[in-house]
XYZ file of C-alpha atoms in Angstrom:
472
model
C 54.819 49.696 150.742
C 53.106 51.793 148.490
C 49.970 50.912 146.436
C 50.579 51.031 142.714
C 47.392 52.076 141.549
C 46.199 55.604 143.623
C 42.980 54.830 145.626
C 43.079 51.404 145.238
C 42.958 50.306 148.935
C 40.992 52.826 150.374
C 38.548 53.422 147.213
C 39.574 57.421 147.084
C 39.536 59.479 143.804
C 43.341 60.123 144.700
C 43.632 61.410 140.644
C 40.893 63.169 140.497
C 41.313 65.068 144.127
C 44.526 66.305 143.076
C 43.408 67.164 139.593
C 40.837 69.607 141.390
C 43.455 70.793 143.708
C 46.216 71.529 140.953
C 43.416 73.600 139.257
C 43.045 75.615 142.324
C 46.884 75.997 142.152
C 46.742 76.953 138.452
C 44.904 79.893 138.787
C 48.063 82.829 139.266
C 49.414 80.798 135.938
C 46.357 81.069 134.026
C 45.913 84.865 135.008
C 49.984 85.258 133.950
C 48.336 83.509 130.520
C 45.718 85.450 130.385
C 48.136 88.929 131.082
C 50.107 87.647 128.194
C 47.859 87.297 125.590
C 46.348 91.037 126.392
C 49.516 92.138 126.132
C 50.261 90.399 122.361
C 47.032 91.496 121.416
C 47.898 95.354 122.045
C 51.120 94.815 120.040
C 49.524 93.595 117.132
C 46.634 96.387 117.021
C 49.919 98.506 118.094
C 51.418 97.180 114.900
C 47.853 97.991 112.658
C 48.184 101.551 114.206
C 51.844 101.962 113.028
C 50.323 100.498 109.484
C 47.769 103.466 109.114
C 50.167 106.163 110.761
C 52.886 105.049 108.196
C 50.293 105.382 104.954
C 49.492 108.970 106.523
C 52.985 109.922 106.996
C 53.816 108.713 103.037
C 50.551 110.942 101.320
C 52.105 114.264 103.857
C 55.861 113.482 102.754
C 54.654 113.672 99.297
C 53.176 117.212 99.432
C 56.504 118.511 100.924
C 58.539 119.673 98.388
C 62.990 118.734 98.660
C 65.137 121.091 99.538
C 65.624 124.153 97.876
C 62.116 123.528 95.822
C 59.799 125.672 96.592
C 55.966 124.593 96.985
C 55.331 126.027 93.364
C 57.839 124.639 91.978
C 57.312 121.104 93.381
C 53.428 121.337 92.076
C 53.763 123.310 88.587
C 54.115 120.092 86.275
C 54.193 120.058 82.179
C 52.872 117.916 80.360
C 53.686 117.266 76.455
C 52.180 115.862 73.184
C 53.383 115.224 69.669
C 50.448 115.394 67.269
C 52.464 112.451 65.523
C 54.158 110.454 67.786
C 56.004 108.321 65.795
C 58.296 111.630 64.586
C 59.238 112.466 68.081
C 58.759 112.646 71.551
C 59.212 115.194 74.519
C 59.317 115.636 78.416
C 58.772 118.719 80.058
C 60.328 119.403 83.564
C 60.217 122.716 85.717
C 61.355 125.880 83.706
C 58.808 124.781 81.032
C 56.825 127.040 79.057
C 53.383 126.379 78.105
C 52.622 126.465 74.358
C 51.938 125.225 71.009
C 55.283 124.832 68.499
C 55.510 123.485 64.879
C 58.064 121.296 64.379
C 59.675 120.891 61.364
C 62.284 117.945 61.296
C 64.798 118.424 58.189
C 67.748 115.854 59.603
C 68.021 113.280 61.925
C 71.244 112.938 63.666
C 73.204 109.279 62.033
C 75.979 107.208 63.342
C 79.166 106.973 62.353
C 80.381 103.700 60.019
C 83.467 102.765 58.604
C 84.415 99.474 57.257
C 88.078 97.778 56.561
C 89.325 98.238 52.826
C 89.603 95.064 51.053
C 92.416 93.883 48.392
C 95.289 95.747 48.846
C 94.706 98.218 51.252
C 92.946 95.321 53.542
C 94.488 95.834 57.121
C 93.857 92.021 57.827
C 97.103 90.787 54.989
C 98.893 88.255 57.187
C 98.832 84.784 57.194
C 94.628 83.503 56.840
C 93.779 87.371 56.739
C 95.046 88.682 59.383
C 96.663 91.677 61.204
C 100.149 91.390 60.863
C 101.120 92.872 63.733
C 99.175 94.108 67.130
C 99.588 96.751 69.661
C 97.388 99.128 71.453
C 94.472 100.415 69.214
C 93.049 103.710 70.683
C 89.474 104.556 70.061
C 88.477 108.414 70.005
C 84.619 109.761 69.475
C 84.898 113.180 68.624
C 83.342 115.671 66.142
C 84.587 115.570 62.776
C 87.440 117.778 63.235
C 87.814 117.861 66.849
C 90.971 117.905 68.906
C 89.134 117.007 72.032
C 87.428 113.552 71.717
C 84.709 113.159 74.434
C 85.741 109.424 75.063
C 88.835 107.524 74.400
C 89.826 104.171 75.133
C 92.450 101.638 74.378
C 92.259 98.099 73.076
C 94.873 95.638 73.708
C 94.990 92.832 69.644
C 97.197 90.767 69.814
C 99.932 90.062 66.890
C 98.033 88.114 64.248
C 94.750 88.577 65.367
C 92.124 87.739 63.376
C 88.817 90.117 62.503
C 86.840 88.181 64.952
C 89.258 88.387 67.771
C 89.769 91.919 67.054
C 85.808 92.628 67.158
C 85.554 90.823 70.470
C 88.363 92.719 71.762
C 86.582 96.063 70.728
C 82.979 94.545 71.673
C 84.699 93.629 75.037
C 86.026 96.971 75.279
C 82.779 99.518 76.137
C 84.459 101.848 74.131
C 81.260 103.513 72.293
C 81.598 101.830 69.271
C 80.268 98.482 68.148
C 82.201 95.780 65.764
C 81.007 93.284 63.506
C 82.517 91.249 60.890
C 80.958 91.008 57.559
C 82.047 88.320 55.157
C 81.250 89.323 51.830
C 82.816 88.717 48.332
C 85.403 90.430 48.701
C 86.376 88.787 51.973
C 85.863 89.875 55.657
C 85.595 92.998 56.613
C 85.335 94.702 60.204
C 82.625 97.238 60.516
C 82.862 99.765 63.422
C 79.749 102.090 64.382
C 79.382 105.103 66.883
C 76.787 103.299 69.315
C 74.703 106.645 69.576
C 73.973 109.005 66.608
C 75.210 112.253 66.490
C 77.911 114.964 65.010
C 79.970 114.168 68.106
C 80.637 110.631 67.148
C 82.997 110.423 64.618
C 85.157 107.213 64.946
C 89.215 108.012 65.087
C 91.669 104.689 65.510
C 95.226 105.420 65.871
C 98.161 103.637 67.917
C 98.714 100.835 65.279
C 99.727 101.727 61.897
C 97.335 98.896 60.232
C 94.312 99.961 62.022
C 94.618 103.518 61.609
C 91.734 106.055 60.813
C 91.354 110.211 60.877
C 87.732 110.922 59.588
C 89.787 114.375 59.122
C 92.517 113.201 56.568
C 91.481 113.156 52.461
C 90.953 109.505 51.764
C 94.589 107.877 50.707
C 94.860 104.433 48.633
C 96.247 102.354 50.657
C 94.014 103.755 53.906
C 92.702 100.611 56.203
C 89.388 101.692 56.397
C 87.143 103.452 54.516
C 83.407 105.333 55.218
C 80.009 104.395 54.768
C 78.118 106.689 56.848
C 79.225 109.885 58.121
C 78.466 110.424 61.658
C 75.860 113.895 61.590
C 73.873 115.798 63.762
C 70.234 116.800 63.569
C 68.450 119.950 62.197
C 64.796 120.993 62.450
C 63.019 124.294 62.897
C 60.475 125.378 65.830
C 57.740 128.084 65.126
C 60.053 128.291 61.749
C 63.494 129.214 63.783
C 66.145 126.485 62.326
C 67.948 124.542 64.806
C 70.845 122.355 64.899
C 71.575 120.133 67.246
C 74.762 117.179 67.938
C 72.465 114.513 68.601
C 68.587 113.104 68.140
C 68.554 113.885 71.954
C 67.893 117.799 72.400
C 67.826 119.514 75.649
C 68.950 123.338 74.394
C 65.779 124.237 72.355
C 63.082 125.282 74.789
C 63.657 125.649 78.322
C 62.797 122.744 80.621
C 62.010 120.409 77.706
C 63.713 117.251 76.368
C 62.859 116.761 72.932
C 63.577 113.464 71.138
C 63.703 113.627 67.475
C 62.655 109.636 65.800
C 61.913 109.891 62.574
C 63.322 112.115 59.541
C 62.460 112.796 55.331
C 63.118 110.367 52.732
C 63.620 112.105 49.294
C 61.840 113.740 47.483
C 60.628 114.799 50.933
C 62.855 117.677 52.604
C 61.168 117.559 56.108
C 58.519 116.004 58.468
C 56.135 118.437 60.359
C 54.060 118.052 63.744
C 52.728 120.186 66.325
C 54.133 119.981 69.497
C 52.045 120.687 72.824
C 53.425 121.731 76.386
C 50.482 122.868 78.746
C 50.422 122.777 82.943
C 49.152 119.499 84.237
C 47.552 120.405 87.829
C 46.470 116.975 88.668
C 49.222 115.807 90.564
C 48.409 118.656 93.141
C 44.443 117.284 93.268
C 45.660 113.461 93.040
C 48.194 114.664 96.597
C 45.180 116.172 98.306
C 43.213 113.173 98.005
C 45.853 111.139 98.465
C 46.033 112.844 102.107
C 42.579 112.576 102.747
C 42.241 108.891 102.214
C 45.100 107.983 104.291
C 43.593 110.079 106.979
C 40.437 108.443 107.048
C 41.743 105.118 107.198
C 43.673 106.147 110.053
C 40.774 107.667 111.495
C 38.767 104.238 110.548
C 41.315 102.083 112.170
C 42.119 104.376 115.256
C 38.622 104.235 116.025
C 38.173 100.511 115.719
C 41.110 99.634 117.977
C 39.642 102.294 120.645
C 35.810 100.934 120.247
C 33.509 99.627 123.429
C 30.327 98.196 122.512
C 28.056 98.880 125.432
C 25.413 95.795 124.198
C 28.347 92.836 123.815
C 30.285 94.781 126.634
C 33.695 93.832 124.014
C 35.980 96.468 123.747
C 38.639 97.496 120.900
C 42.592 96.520 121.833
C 43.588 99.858 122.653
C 40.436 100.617 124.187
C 41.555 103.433 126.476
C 45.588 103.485 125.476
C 47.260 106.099 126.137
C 49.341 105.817 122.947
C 46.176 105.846 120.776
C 44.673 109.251 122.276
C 47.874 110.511 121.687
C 48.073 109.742 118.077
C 44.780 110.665 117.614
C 45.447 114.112 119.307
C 48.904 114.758 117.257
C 46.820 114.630 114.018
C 43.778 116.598 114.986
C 46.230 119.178 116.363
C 47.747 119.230 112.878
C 44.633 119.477 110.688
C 43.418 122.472 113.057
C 46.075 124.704 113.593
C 47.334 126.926 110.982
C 50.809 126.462 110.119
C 53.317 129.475 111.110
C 54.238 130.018 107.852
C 50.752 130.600 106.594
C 50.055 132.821 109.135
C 49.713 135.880 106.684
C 48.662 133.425 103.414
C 45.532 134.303 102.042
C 44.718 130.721 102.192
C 45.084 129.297 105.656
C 43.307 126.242 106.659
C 42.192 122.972 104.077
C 38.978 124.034 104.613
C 39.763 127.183 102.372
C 40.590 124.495 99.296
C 37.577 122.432 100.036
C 38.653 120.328 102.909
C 36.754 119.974 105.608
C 35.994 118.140 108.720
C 33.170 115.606 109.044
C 30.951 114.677 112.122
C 32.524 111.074 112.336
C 35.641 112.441 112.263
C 36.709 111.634 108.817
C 37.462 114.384 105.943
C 35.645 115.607 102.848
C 36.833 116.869 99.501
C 35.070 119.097 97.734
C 36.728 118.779 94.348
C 34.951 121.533 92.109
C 36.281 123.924 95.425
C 39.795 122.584 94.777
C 40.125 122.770 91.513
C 38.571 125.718 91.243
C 41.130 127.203 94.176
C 44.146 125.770 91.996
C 42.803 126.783 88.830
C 42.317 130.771 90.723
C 45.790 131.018 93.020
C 47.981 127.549 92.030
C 50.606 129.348 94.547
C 48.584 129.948 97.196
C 47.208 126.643 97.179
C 50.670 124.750 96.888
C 51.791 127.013 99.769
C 49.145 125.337 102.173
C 49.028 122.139 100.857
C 53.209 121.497 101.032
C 52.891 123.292 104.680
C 49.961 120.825 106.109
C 51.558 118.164 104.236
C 54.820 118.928 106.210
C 52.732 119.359 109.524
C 50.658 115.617 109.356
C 54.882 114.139 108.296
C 56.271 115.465 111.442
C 53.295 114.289 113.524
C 53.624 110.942 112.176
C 57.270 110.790 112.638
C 56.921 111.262 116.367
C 54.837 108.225 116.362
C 56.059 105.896 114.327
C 59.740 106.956 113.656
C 62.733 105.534 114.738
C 62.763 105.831 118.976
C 58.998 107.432 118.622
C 55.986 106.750 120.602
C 54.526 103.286 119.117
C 58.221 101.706 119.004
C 58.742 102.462 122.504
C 54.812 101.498 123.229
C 55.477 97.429 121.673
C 58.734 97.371 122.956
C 57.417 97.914 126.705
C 54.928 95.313 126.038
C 57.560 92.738 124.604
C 59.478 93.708 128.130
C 56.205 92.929 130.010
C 55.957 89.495 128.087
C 59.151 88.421 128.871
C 58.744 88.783 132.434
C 55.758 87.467 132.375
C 57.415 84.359 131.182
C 60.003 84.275 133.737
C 57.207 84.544 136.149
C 55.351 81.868 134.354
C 58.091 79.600 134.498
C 58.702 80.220 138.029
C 55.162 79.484 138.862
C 55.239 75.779 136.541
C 58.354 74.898 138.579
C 56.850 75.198 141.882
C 53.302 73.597 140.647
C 55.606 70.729 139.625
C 56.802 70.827 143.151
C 53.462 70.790 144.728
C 51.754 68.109 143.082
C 54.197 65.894 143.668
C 53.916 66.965 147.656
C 49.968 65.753 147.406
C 50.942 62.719 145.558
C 53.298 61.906 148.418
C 50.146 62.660 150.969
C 47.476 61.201 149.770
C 49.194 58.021 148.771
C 50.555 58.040 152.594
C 46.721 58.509 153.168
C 45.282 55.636 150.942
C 47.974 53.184 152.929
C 46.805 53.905 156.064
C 43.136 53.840 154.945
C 44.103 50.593 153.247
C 45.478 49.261 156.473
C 42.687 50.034 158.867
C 40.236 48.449 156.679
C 42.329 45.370 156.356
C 42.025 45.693 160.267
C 38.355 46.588 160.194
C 37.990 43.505 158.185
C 40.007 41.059 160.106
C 38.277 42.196 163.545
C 34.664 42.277 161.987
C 35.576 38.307 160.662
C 36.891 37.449 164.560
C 33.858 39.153 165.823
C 31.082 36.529 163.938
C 32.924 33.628 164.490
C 32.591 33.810 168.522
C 30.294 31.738 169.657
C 27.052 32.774 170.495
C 25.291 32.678 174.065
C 21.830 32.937 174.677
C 20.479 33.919 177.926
């Protein structure tokens, strides 16, 4: 029969004797360990390098202009002032002109308001004031004597709807036009108003007889509703030319600006003046070459920590020697030193021409008086090279960390390694399993028999001293 307790009979370390051999048999899973957590380390500093590759490839993307822009075009930015901006506002885009213009504003543009008649020619004289009887009510926005409204939509009131339901109803609607009722000595009366200003947005109602309005008609006794405010455009002057325009909004003034008119005269006053400012605005250009530059370094910072041996602590960086990381590092050096094709006959060829340049740890330098002193000289020529090295570093990077490019294909050979690992691994814990349970068998067949031959050894040593003795 067994012994319970390992060792017992025969005083053996059984425990500790198999603990030492089960170490020795732990060694191939330890390595596998080991294997495996080099192997998750170069997929995180995989995943840092994809980080500082993806940073590069955003600064290049945004020195290459969309299609159909040229490089010019993509780089020659306005920007705009309103020596009093609380009269009006303004954006330049592309097209712009740079220049000073006095602007006169004589008129604002104004919504349109009309409000339902009261006493007798009240639409609302049914039963508790209201509409008599419903239908379809169609709303129209149109100039004043237009036969081509711009929006038109129809409204569903009911028969004996009241001026609240009939506000919701047009509230509900999105129809351009906002409702509210007023209830004021007279009684309640249901305002409509054009929701933007402008000469465009005169309010017609027509498809029920007791809700009908023509801004066009001469005003009639009995008609429903009645005007406060005329719907009108705006008019100002620039440099002294007058202009007119359908809304506050005004695109068709100057070329490539948006000008938004805020504030008008109040009498006696006949006009507000201000100065308006459009000039070229080159930073974005400078802001995009930096922008490159720093995102190069740090990939340049972060390339060269994950690749770094340090001879004294003999520790080395987690792609230390990857393939994948000399490739990247090559793609982008390639990129910064050759000249693009299509600046083969520029007059500005290389970054080093705009103030550029390379740096003995590898990292780059801007000289910004150079730059802006190259955009201030040829602003072409110098969004011509940026928007083609900008396009050169992008493409690089998109080998390398696009979709199917080098680093994807890098961690997901890794991830492949790991999971065989762990098949391996597993393989390995099931036969260790296996094993210690063999030496368990042994040496506890091993501390019986030891137990039994010193139960023996005993038993004979006890028969031994109890023979008598004999002396010669």
């Amino acid at each position: 029969m067994a012994l319970s307790s390992p060792g017992l009979g025969s005083n053996l370390d059984v425990n500790g004797i198999i603990s030492q051999l089960m170490a020795l048999e732990q060694r191939p899973l330890v390595a596998q360990a080991k294997k495996e957590a080099g192997f998750q380390a170069k997929i995180t500093a995989l995943g840092s390098l994809q980080g500082a590759i993806s940073a590069l490839e955003s600064a290049a993307a945004n020195l290459v202009p969309a299609s159909g822009t040229s490089a010019l075009q993509k780089f020659t930015v306005f920007k705009t002032t309103v020596s009093d901006s609380t009269l009006a506002s303004a954006v330049a885009t592309t097209g712009a002109v740079a220049g000073d213009y006095r602007l006169e504003i004589q008129q604002l543009a104004k919504e349109h308001r009309i409000a339902s008649a009261t006493g007798g020619s009240s639409p609302f004289s049914g039963a508790g004031g209201t509409l008599p009887v419903g239908g379809t009510l169609t709303i129209s926005l149109d100039t004043a004597g237009g036969v081509s409204a711009h929006k038109t939509t129809d409204v569903t009131i009911a028969d004996g709807a009241s001026p609240e339901a009939i506000r919701d109803a047009i509230n509900s609607a999105s129809a351009g036009v906002s409702a509210l009722v007023i209830n004021g000595v007279a009684g309640k009366q249901l305002v409509l108003t054009s929701n933007t200003a402008g000469s465009n947005q005169f309010i017609k109602l027509s498809g029920i007889a007791g809700l009908a309005y023509d801004p066009t008609s001469a005003p009639q006794p009995l008609d429903p509703f009645v005007q406060s405010q005329a719907a009108q455009g705006a008019s100002f002057k620039l440099n002294g030319i007058a202009v007119a325009a359908e809304t506050n909004t005004v695109t068709t003034a100057l070329d490539g600006v948006t000008l938004t008119l805020l504030k008008g005269p109040e009498a006696p006053a006949i006009s507000l003046s201000a100065t308006l400012t459009v000039s070229k605005d080159t930073t974005s250009l400078a802001t995009g070459v930096n922008a490159l530059v720093k995102a190069f370094n740090d990939f340049n910072t972060t390339a060269s920590s994950l690749g770094s041996y340090d001879a004294g602590t003999k520790k080395a960086g987690a792609l230390n020697g990857d393939s994948t990381l000399r490739t990247a590092q090559t793609s982008f050096r390639t990129a910064l030193g050759k000249v693009p094709s299509e600046l083969s006959s520029a007059t500005l060829q290389r970054l080093s021409d705009i103030g550029v340049t390379l740096q003995k740890d590898g990292k780059l330098s801007v000289d910004s008086a150079k730059l802006t002193m190259a955009i201030g000289n040829d602003l072409s020529s110098v969004a011509s090279l940026v928007a083609a090295y900008g396009s050169a570093f992008k493409t690089a990077a998109a080998g390398l960390v696009g979709t199917g490019g080098l680093i994807a294909a890098r961690s997901e050979g890794l991830s492949a390694s790991i999971k065989s690992l762990g098949k391996q691994s597993e393989a390995i814990s099931s036969r260790l399993t296996q094993i210690e349970a063999r030496y368990r068998k042994q040496f506890t067949a091993l501390d019986t028999a030891i137990s039994g031959m010193t139960k023996t050894s005993n038993f004979l040593a006890q028969q031994l001293a109890n023979l008598p003795t004999y002396n010669t």
